[in-house]
Amino acid sequence: MLKPLLLITAIFFTAHSSAKLDTLPEEFADFGLDSDLTISYGDLDQLLKITVIDLGRSDRGFRKGQSGIGTRTRAHKNNDTALEANRFYYEEVVKANLKTGFKKIRLSLEQVPEQIPLNELVLSEQLAYWLNLYTTALLEKLIEHYPIFSTEDLLFGDNSLLDEEFITVMGHSLSLNDIQHNIVFKKFGKNKPIVMYGFHQGNIGSPNLRPEAYVGSKVYYQLADNGEEFVNSNRGMQIKGKDRLYLSVYYQQTEALFDDFEQD
């Protein structure tokens, strides 16, 4: 039996959740039962394939501390997570014309509900839409702030980019936190809490960034794959000693999805 339950704070950042969208707008609340309408994400899929480096699954390995020539000082920061999680080509993306690609796709995705009302889509198609919009918008903002030496203030400070209302869908101004907590978690999360694994945040303690877009026909498989990768990595969970389970504090951000957070 694993007890007590402890949360890693040395590696991962303090949990933060703030979203201003109090209730789920009517335009986002319903769904189609047997609709065969689908949304194509070929442009986003291709962009992710050329900008995300897939490093594969964690083997729970640790990077050895590195020391420079002529010094006894060794670097040990995050050695247990340094070899984990996919990487994003920030430097190359910023140098190339690709830096505007995510913004263009985000603006295009915002217009989709004007052409196909979201309420006419089946739930899996809606979920894929929100996850892709979130991912595209997040990467757009991280690219704008690159180079980033610490994401703690950027993500969880008083002016968190997660709270910035720069996304507009059907006349509603939305933040990244609105999409995660007040749309996806409220509409999909209680029945399928696995949606928590669709929200990469650009830091080491969050779920992985996939090198592909989410697709309605396989979105739950993709989320299950994210979840399996996360919990089987040092970033997500670690067992130390005989009775201590350490978790990423990302789980505190998903507390609303659990009936009994501590026990669950």
Tab-separated table of C-alpha atoms in Angstrom, residues 36-216:
chain	number	residue	atom	x	y	z
A	36	ASP	CA	-21.261	12.399	-39.311
A	37	LEU	CA	-19.777	15.908	-39.493
A	38	THR	CA	-16.034	16.030	-38.843
A	39	ILE	CA	-13.376	18.739	-38.678
A	40	SER	CA	-10.101	18.394	-40.576
A	41	TYR	CA	-6.875	19.371	-38.801
A	42	GLY	CA	-4.419	18.559	-41.601
A	43	ASP	CA	-2.637	21.923	-41.334
A	44	LEU	CA	-2.149	21.669	-37.582
A	45	ASP	CA	-1.190	18.005	-37.818
A	46	GLN	CA	1.544	18.772	-40.342
A	47	LEU	CA	2.854	21.726	-38.328
A	48	LEU	CA	3.118	19.653	-35.152
A	49	LYS	CA	4.881	16.842	-36.979
A	50	ILE	CA	7.701	19.163	-38.059
A	51	THR	CA	8.015	21.135	-34.797
A	52	VAL	CA	7.688	18.469	-32.076
A	53	ILE	CA	10.464	15.978	-31.316
A	54	ASP	CA	9.052	12.644	-30.128
A	55	LEU	CA	11.448	11.305	-27.473
A	56	GLY	CA	9.431	8.189	-26.751
A	57	ARG	CA	8.475	6.746	-23.377
A	58	SER	CA	10.297	7.291	-20.126
A	59	ASP	CA	12.477	4.454	-18.859
A	60	ARG	CA	12.523	6.072	-15.413
A	61	GLY	CA	16.191	6.821	-15.999
A	62	PHE	CA	18.163	9.623	-14.391
A	63	ARG	CA	20.670	11.892	-16.124
A	64	LYS	CA	24.031	11.901	-14.445
A	65	GLY	CA	25.087	15.229	-13.020
A	66	GLN	CA	27.296	17.080	-15.508
A	67	SER	CA	30.437	18.934	-14.502
A	68	GLY	CA	32.542	21.298	-16.550
A	69	ILE	CA	36.277	20.996	-17.165
A	70	GLY	CA	38.356	22.345	-14.300
A	71	THR	CA	35.545	22.433	-11.761
A	72	ARG	CA	34.138	20.100	-9.144
A	73	THR	CA	30.694	21.695	-9.440
A	74	ARG	CA	28.065	19.366	-10.832
A	75	ALA	CA	24.610	20.284	-12.147
A	76	HIS	CA	21.810	18.191	-10.646
A	77	LYS	CA	18.733	20.248	-11.498
A	78	ASN	CA	15.859	18.048	-12.698
A	79	ASN	CA	18.153	15.126	-13.470
A	80	ASP	CA	15.246	12.746	-12.860
A	81	THR	CA	13.110	14.384	-15.578
A	82	ALA	CA	15.722	15.724	-18.006
A	83	LEU	CA	15.409	12.747	-20.355
A	84	GLU	CA	11.608	12.765	-20.480
A	85	ALA	CA	8.812	14.376	-22.507
A	86	ASN	CA	8.657	15.485	-26.119
A	87	ARG	CA	10.481	18.655	-27.128
A	88	PHE	CA	9.360	21.612	-29.227
A	89	TYR	CA	11.697	23.326	-31.735
A	90	TYR	CA	11.213	26.798	-30.240
A	91	GLU	CA	14.454	28.294	-31.538
A	92	GLU	CA	14.012	27.048	-35.093
A	93	VAL	CA	10.313	27.973	-35.148
A	94	VAL	CA	11.069	31.525	-34.010
A	95	LYS	CA	13.741	31.918	-36.696
A	96	ALA	CA	11.533	30.599	-39.482
A	97	ASN	CA	8.222	31.743	-40.933
A	98	LEU	CA	6.629	28.973	-38.878
A	99	LYS	CA	6.327	31.375	-35.951
A	100	THR	CA	3.103	32.795	-37.385
A	101	GLY	CA	1.729	29.388	-38.325
A	102	PHE	CA	0.137	28.635	-34.970
A	103	LYS	CA	-1.544	32.041	-34.788
A	104	LYS	CA	-2.993	31.622	-38.277
A	105	ILE	CA	-4.330	28.175	-37.408
A	106	ARG	CA	-5.737	29.449	-34.115
A	107	LEU	CA	-7.622	32.215	-35.911
A	108	SER	CA	-8.908	29.669	-38.430
A	109	LEU	CA	-10.103	27.341	-35.662
A	110	GLU	CA	-11.951	30.213	-33.997
A	111	GLN	CA	-14.041	30.549	-37.153
A	112	VAL	CA	-15.043	26.872	-37.387
A	113	PRO	CA	-18.194	27.203	-35.211
A	114	GLU	CA	-19.399	29.960	-37.546
A	115	GLN	CA	-19.439	27.368	-40.335
A	116	ILE	CA	-20.381	24.243	-38.378
A	117	PRO	CA	-22.199	24.854	-35.059
A	118	LEU	CA	-20.397	22.897	-32.346
A	119	ASN	CA	-23.712	21.674	-30.942
A	120	GLU	CA	-24.273	19.706	-34.162
A	121	LEU	CA	-21.087	17.673	-33.645
A	122	VAL	CA	-20.798	14.481	-31.603
A	123	LEU	CA	-18.975	14.857	-28.296
A	124	SER	CA	-15.696	13.331	-29.458
A	125	GLU	CA	-15.486	15.807	-32.348
A	126	GLN	CA	-16.189	18.700	-29.992
A	127	LEU	CA	-13.525	17.504	-27.568
A	128	ALA	CA	-10.903	17.244	-30.306
A	129	TYR	CA	-11.790	20.777	-31.409
A	130	TRP	CA	-11.277	22.293	-27.944
A	131	LEU	CA	-8.025	20.403	-27.338
A	132	ASN	CA	-6.595	21.507	-30.686
A	133	LEU	CA	-7.652	25.113	-30.147
A	134	TYR	CA	-6.046	25.074	-26.686
A	135	THR	CA	-2.796	23.504	-27.913
A	136	THR	CA	-2.503	25.873	-30.881
A	137	ALA	CA	-3.179	28.961	-28.762
A	138	LEU	CA	-0.771	27.857	-26.015
A	139	LEU	CA	2.097	27.284	-28.446
A	140	GLU	CA	1.365	30.620	-30.111
A	141	LYS	CA	1.808	32.396	-26.765
A	142	LEU	CA	4.908	30.438	-25.739
A	143	ILE	CA	6.520	31.254	-29.086
A	144	GLU	CA	5.780	34.950	-28.499
A	145	HIS	CA	7.600	34.827	-25.139
A	146	TYR	CA	10.577	32.734	-26.287
A	147	PRO	CA	13.293	32.542	-24.988
A	148	ILE	CA	11.765	31.489	-21.676
A	149	PHE	CA	14.146	30.805	-18.798
A	150	SER	CA	11.411	30.016	-16.292
A	151	THR	CA	7.779	29.287	-17.048
A	152	GLU	CA	6.633	29.631	-13.434
A	153	ASP	CA	5.713	33.325	-13.556
A	154	LEU	CA	4.571	33.087	-17.162
A	155	LEU	CA	2.098	30.310	-16.360
A	156	PHE	CA	1.218	30.892	-12.738
A	157	GLY	CA	2.050	34.512	-11.927
A	158	ASP	CA	-0.383	37.384	-11.459
A	159	ASN	CA	-0.434	37.988	-15.224
A	160	SER	CA	-0.552	34.333	-16.240
A	161	LEU	CA	-0.870	33.754	-19.973
A	162	LEU	CA	-3.353	30.997	-19.049
A	163	ASP	CA	-5.772	33.734	-17.927
A	164	GLU	CA	-5.306	36.018	-20.932
A	165	GLU	CA	-8.541	36.280	-22.913
A	166	PHE	CA	-7.163	36.357	-26.440
A	167	ILE	CA	-9.344	33.612	-27.966
A	168	THR	CA	-12.783	34.406	-29.400
A	169	VAL	CA	-15.325	31.706	-30.247
A	170	MET	CA	-18.924	32.558	-31.160
A	171	GLY	CA	-18.511	36.020	-29.645
A	172	HIS	CA	-17.161	34.687	-26.325
A	173	SER	CA	-13.751	35.892	-25.152
A	174	LEU	CA	-11.905	32.899	-23.747
A	175	SER	CA	-8.666	32.202	-21.943
A	176	LEU	CA	-6.729	28.942	-21.982
A	177	ASN	CA	-7.998	28.295	-18.460
A	178	ASP	CA	-11.567	28.854	-19.669
A	179	ILE	CA	-11.155	26.151	-22.293
A	180	GLN	CA	-9.596	23.709	-19.849
A	181	HIS	CA	-11.620	24.245	-16.692
A	182	ASN	CA	-14.939	25.771	-17.725
A	183	ILE	CA	-15.535	24.040	-21.041
A	184	VAL	CA	-13.680	20.735	-21.274
A	185	PHE	CA	-13.638	19.821	-17.586
A	186	LYS	CA	-17.266	20.825	-17.041
A	187	LYS	CA	-18.674	19.245	-20.195
A	188	PHE	CA	-16.507	16.152	-20.588
A	189	GLY	CA	-14.452	15.713	-17.435
A	190	LYS	CA	-16.875	14.283	-14.881
A	191	ASN	CA	-17.716	11.282	-17.046
A	192	LYS	CA	-14.276	10.984	-18.612
A	193	PRO	CA	-11.610	12.490	-16.323
A	194	ILE	CA	-8.969	11.237	-18.753
A	195	VAL	CA	-9.434	14.594	-20.541
A	196	MET	CA	-6.963	15.989	-17.992
A	197	TYR	CA	-4.136	14.555	-20.083
A	198	GLY	CA	-4.896	16.747	-23.095
A	199	PHE	CA	-3.511	19.981	-21.624
A	200	HIS	CA	0.195	20.459	-22.176
A	201	GLN	CA	1.402	23.666	-20.484
A	202	GLY	CA	4.929	24.037	-21.784
A	203	ASN	CA	6.545	22.941	-18.511
A	204	ILE	CA	8.074	19.626	-17.492
A	205	GLY	CA	5.343	18.788	-14.975
A	206	SER	CA	2.439	18.804	-17.422
A	207	PRO	CA	1.130	16.159	-19.858
A	208	ASN	CA	3.059	15.549	-23.055
A	209	LEU	CA	2.843	17.599	-26.255
A	210	ARG	CA	1.773	15.218	-29.000
A	211	PRO	CA	3.446	15.412	-32.453
A	212	GLU	CA	-0.001	15.296	-34.041
A	213	ALA	CA	-3.407	16.964	-33.839
A	214	TYR	CA	-6.277	15.440	-31.892
A	215	VAL	CA	-8.895	13.734	-34.069
A	216	GLY	CA	-12.471	13.042	-33.031
